[in-house]
GROMACS .gro file of N, CA and C in nm:
model
  237
    1UNK      N    1   1.304  -0.802   1.873
    1UNK     CA    2   1.254  -0.919   1.805
    1UNK      C    3   1.284  -0.911   1.656
    2UNK      N    4   1.266  -0.793   1.597
    2UNK     CA    5   1.292  -0.775   1.454
    2UNK      C    6   1.439  -0.800   1.423
    3UNK      N    7   1.528  -0.752   1.510
    3UNK     CA    8   1.671  -0.773   1.489
    3UNK      C    9   1.704  -0.921   1.489
    4UNK      N   10   1.642  -0.997   1.580
    4UNK     CA   11   1.667  -1.141   1.587
    4UNK      C   12   1.623  -1.210   1.459
    5UNK      N   13   1.506  -1.171   1.405
    5UNK     CA   14   1.459  -1.230   1.279
    5UNK      C   15   1.554  -1.197   1.165
    6UNK      N   16   1.601  -1.072   1.161
    6UNK     CA   17   1.694  -1.030   1.056
    6UNK      C   18   1.823  -1.111   1.063
    7UNK      N   19   1.877  -1.127   1.184
    7UNK     CA   20   2.001  -1.204   1.200
    7UNK      C   21   1.979  -1.349   1.162
    8UNK      N   22   1.865  -1.406   1.199
    8UNK     CA   23   1.835  -1.545   1.164
    8UNK      C   24   1.825  -1.562   1.014
    9UNK      N   25   1.760  -1.467   0.948
    9UNK     CA   26   1.747  -1.474   0.802
    9UNK      C   27   1.883  -1.460   0.735
   10UNK      N   28   1.965  -1.367   0.784
   10UNK     CA   29   2.098  -1.347   0.727
   10UNK      C   30   2.183  -1.473   0.746
   11UNK      N   31   2.174  -1.533   0.862
   11UNK     CA   32   2.250  -1.656   0.888
   11UNK      C   33   2.202  -1.769   0.797
   12UNK      N   34   2.071  -1.780   0.780
   12UNK     CA   35   2.017  -1.885   0.692
   12UNK      C   36   2.064  -1.865   0.548
   13UNK      N   37   2.065  -1.741   0.501
   13UNK     CA   38   2.113  -1.712   0.365
   13UNK      C   39   2.261  -1.746   0.352
   14UNK      N   40   2.338  -1.708   0.453
   14UNK     CA   41   2.482  -1.736   0.447
   14UNK      C   42   2.508  -1.885   0.445
   15UNK      N   43   2.436  -1.960   0.525
   15UNK     CA   44   2.455  -2.105   0.526
   15UNK      C   45   2.410  -2.168   0.395
   16UNK      N   46   2.302  -2.119   0.338
   16UNK     CA   47   2.255  -2.171   0.209
   16UNK      C   48   2.358  -2.145   0.100
   17UNK      N   49   2.415  -2.025   0.101
   17UNK     CA   50   2.517  -1.993   0.000
   17UNK      C   51   2.643  -2.074   0.020
   18UNK      N   52   2.680  -2.096   0.143
   18UNK     CA   53   2.798  -2.177   0.169
   18UNK      C   54   2.775  -2.319   0.119
   19UNK      N   55   2.658  -2.374   0.146
   19UNK     CA   56   2.626  -2.507   0.094
   19UNK      C   57   2.628  -2.509  -0.057
   20UNK      N   58   2.575  -2.405  -0.119
   20UNK     CA   59   2.573  -2.398  -0.265
   20UNK      C   60   2.715  -2.393  -0.320
   21UNK      N   61   2.800  -2.312  -0.257
   21UNK     CA   62   2.938  -2.301  -0.305
   21UNK      C   63   3.012  -2.433  -0.290
   22UNK      N   64   2.986  -2.504  -0.182
   22UNK     CA   65   3.052  -2.632  -0.162
   22UNK      C   66   2.999  -2.739  -0.257
   23UNK      N   67   2.875  -2.725  -0.299
   23UNK     CA   68   2.815  -2.826  -0.387
   23UNK      C   69   2.856  -2.808  -0.532
   24UNK      N   70   2.899  -2.688  -0.569
   24UNK     CA   71   2.937  -2.665  -0.708
   24UNK      C   72   3.070  -2.732  -0.738
   25UNK      N   73   3.086  -2.784  -0.859
   25UNK     CA   74   3.214  -2.844  -0.895
   25UNK      C   75   3.322  -2.738  -0.906
   26UNK      N   76   3.445  -2.781  -0.896
   26UNK     CA   77   3.558  -2.687  -0.903
   26UNK      C   78   3.561  -2.614  -1.035
   27UNK      N   79   3.514  -2.676  -1.142
   27UNK     CA   80   3.517  -2.612  -1.273
   27UNK      C   81   3.419  -2.496  -1.283
   28UNK      N   82   3.326  -2.484  -1.189
   28UNK     CA   83   3.228  -2.376  -1.196
   28UNK      C   84   3.293  -2.239  -1.181
   29UNK      N   85   3.404  -2.231  -1.111
   29UNK     CA   86   3.470  -2.102  -1.093
   29UNK      C   87   3.523  -2.047  -1.223
   30UNK      N   88   3.550  -2.132  -1.319
   30UNK     CA   89   3.603  -2.085  -1.446
   30UNK      C   90   3.493  -2.064  -1.549
   31UNK      N   91   3.367  -2.079  -1.510
   31UNK     CA   92   3.256  -2.061  -1.601
   31UNK      C   93   3.254  -1.918  -1.650
   32UNK      N   94   3.230  -1.900  -1.779
   32UNK     CA   95   3.226  -1.766  -1.834
   32UNK      C   96   3.082  -1.719  -1.845
   33UNK      N   97   3.067  -1.588  -1.863
   33UNK     CA   98   2.934  -1.532  -1.878
   33UNK      C   99   2.856  -1.535  -1.748
   34UNK      N  100   2.726  -1.515  -1.759
   34UNK     CA  101   2.643  -1.507  -1.639
   34UNK      C  102   2.605  -1.642  -1.580
   35UNK      N  103   2.653  -1.751  -1.638
   35UNK     CA  104   2.606  -1.882  -1.593
   35UNK      C  105   2.653  -1.918  -1.452
   36UNK      N  106   2.766  -1.866  -1.405
   36UNK     CA  107   2.810  -1.898  -1.269
   36UNK      C  108   2.711  -1.843  -1.167
   37UNK      N  109   2.675  -1.716  -1.178
   37UNK     CA  110   2.581  -1.662  -1.079
   37UNK      C  111   2.444  -1.726  -1.096
   38UNK      N  112   2.408  -1.767  -1.216
   38UNK     CA  113   2.281  -1.838  -1.233
   38UNK      C  114   2.285  -1.974  -1.165
   39UNK      N  115   2.399  -2.043  -1.175
   39UNK     CA  116   2.414  -2.170  -1.103
   39UNK      C  117   2.403  -2.148  -0.952
   40UNK      N  118   2.465  -2.042  -0.904
   40UNK     CA  119   2.456  -2.010  -0.761
   40UNK      C  120   2.312  -1.975  -0.722
   41UNK      N  121   2.244  -1.899  -0.808
   41UNK     CA  122   2.105  -1.861  -0.780
   41UNK      C  123   2.014  -1.983  -0.776
   42UNK      N  124   2.040  -2.080  -0.861
   42UNK     CA  125   1.960  -2.203  -0.859
   42UNK      C  126   1.990  -2.284  -0.733
   43UNK      N  127   2.115  -2.284  -0.691
   43UNK     CA  128   2.153  -2.360  -0.572
   43UNK      C  129   2.104  -2.294  -0.444
   44UNK      N  130   2.091  -2.161  -0.445
   44UNK     CA  131   2.043  -2.086  -0.328
   44UNK      C  132   1.933  -1.991  -0.374
   45UNK      N  133   1.813  -2.042  -0.399
   45UNK     CA  134   1.707  -1.960  -0.459
   45UNK      C  135   1.658  -1.845  -0.372
   46UNK      N  136   1.683  -1.846  -0.243
   46UNK     CA  137   1.639  -1.734  -0.159
   46UNK      C  138   1.743  -1.623  -0.151
   47UNK      N  139   1.859  -1.643  -0.210
   47UNK     CA  140   1.963  -1.541  -0.208
   47UNK      C  141   1.928  -1.428  -0.306
   48UNK      N  142   1.974  -1.310  -0.276
   48UNK     CA  143   1.953  -1.194  -0.362
   48UNK      C  144   2.039  -1.210  -0.487
   49UNK      N  145   1.979  -1.217  -0.607
   49UNK     CA  146   2.056  -1.237  -0.730
   49UNK      C  147   2.160  -1.127  -0.754
   50UNK      N  148   2.127  -1.004  -0.717
   50UNK     CA  149   2.223  -0.894  -0.736
   50UNK      C  150   2.347  -0.915  -0.649
   51UNK      N  151   2.329  -0.965  -0.529
   51UNK     CA  152   2.443  -0.993  -0.441
   51UNK      C  153   2.530  -1.101  -0.503
   52UNK      N  154   2.467  -1.203  -0.562
   52UNK     CA  155   2.544  -1.310  -0.628
   52UNK      C  156   2.621  -1.255  -0.747
   53UNK      N  157   2.557  -1.169  -0.827
   53UNK     CA  158   2.627  -1.108  -0.942
   53UNK      C  159   2.748  -1.028  -0.895
   54UNK      N  160   2.730  -0.949  -0.790
   54UNK     CA  161   2.842  -0.869  -0.738
   54UNK      C  162   2.954  -0.957  -0.683
   55UNK      N  163   2.919  -1.065  -0.617
   55UNK     CA  164   3.021  -1.156  -0.563
   55UNK      C  165   3.101  -1.220  -0.675
   56UNK      N  166   3.033  -1.264  -0.780
   56UNK     CA  167   3.102  -1.325  -0.894
   56UNK      C  168   3.189  -1.222  -0.964
   57UNK      N  169   3.138  -1.099  -0.979
   57UNK     CA  170   3.218  -0.993  -1.042
   57UNK      C  171   3.343  -0.963  -0.960
   58UNK      N  172   3.330  -0.959  -0.827
   58UNK     CA  173   3.445  -0.934  -0.741
   58UNK      C  174   3.547  -1.047  -0.751
   59UNK      N  175   3.498  -1.171  -0.757
   59UNK     CA  176   3.587  -1.285  -0.770
   59UNK      C  177   3.664  -1.277  -0.902
   60UNK      N  178   3.593  -1.247  -1.010
   60UNK     CA  179   3.658  -1.238  -1.142
   60UNK      C  180   3.758  -1.123  -1.147
   61UNK      N  181   3.725  -1.012  -1.082
   61UNK     CA  182   3.817  -0.898  -1.077
   61UNK      C  183   3.945  -0.937  -1.002
   62UNK      N  184   3.930  -1.007  -0.892
   62UNK     CA  185   4.047  -1.050  -0.814
   62UNK      C  186   4.134  -1.145  -0.895
   63UNK      N  187   4.073  -1.239  -0.965
   63UNK     CA  188   4.150  -1.335  -1.045
   63UNK      C  189   4.219  -1.264  -1.160
   64UNK      N  190   4.149  -1.172  -1.226
   64UNK     CA  191   4.211  -1.100  -1.338
   64UNK      C  192   4.321  -1.005  -1.292
   65UNK      N  193   4.320  -0.970  -1.163
   65UNK     CA  194   4.424  -0.883  -1.107
   65UNK      C  195   4.543  -0.961  -1.054
   66UNK      N  196   4.540  -1.094  -1.071
   66UNK     CA  197   4.654  -1.174  -1.032
   66UNK      C  198   4.636  -1.261  -0.909
   67UNK      N  199   4.522  -1.251  -0.843
   67UNK     CA  200   4.498  -1.336  -0.727
   67UNK      C  201   4.477  -1.480  -0.775
   68UNK      N  202   4.522  -1.577  -0.699
   68UNK     CA  203   4.501  -1.716  -0.741
   68UNK      C  204   4.352  -1.752  -0.736
   69UNK      N  205   4.311  -1.837  -0.829
   69UNK     CA  206   4.172  -1.883  -0.832
   69UNK      C  207   4.143  -1.972  -0.713
   70UNK      N  208   4.016  -1.996  -0.690
   70UNK     CA  209   3.975  -2.079  -0.577
   70UNK      C  210   3.863  -2.172  -0.620
   71UNK      N  211   3.847  -2.281  -0.548
   71UNK     CA  212   3.739  -2.374  -0.576
   71UNK      C  213   3.611  -2.335  -0.505
   72UNK      N  214   3.616  -2.237  -0.417
   72UNK     CA  215   3.499  -2.198  -0.339
   72UNK      C  216   3.479  -2.047  -0.344
   73UNK      N  217   3.354  -2.008  -0.335
   73UNK     CA  218   3.318  -1.867  -0.326
   73UNK      C  219   3.221  -1.853  -0.210
   74UNK      N  220   3.262  -1.784  -0.107
   74UNK     CA  221   3.175  -1.762   0.009
   74UNK      C  222   3.109  -1.625  -0.004
   75UNK      N  223   2.980  -1.620   0.019
   75UNK     CA  224   2.904  -1.496   0.008
   75UNK      C  225   2.819  -1.481   0.133
   76UNK      N  226   2.825  -1.363   0.194
   76UNK     CA  227   2.738  -1.333   0.307
   76UNK      C  228   2.651  -1.216   0.264
   77UNK      N  229   2.522  -1.239   0.259
   77UNK     CA  230   2.425  -1.139   0.214
   77UNK      C  231   2.355  -1.081   0.336
   78UNK      N  232   2.384  -0.956   0.368
   78UNK     CA  233   2.322  -0.891   0.484
   78UNK      C  234   2.198  -0.811   0.446
   79UNK      N  235   2.154  -0.821   0.321
   79UNK     CA  236   2.037  -0.742   0.279
   79UNK      C  237   1.908  -0.802   0.330
   0.00000   0.00000   0.00000
C-alpha cells in the first residue's frame, strides 16, 4: 500500500511539473539567476525546490556545453 501511495505521489509531482514546464513561456529557459527555478516552484508548489534547482543547473550545464536550448524542461522527482 505504501509503495502505491509513493508511486501516486511521484506521478502527481511529475504531471504537475510537466504542466508547469508547458505553461512557462519559451523565454523562461533563458532566464538568468535563480528566477527560473523560482518560477517553476511557483508553478508546481508541491515539487521539491532542491530538485528544481538541480534540474535547472543541469539544463544550464548542457546548454553551456553546446547542447541546443529547448523550450521545455521535464523534471521527474522521485523523492
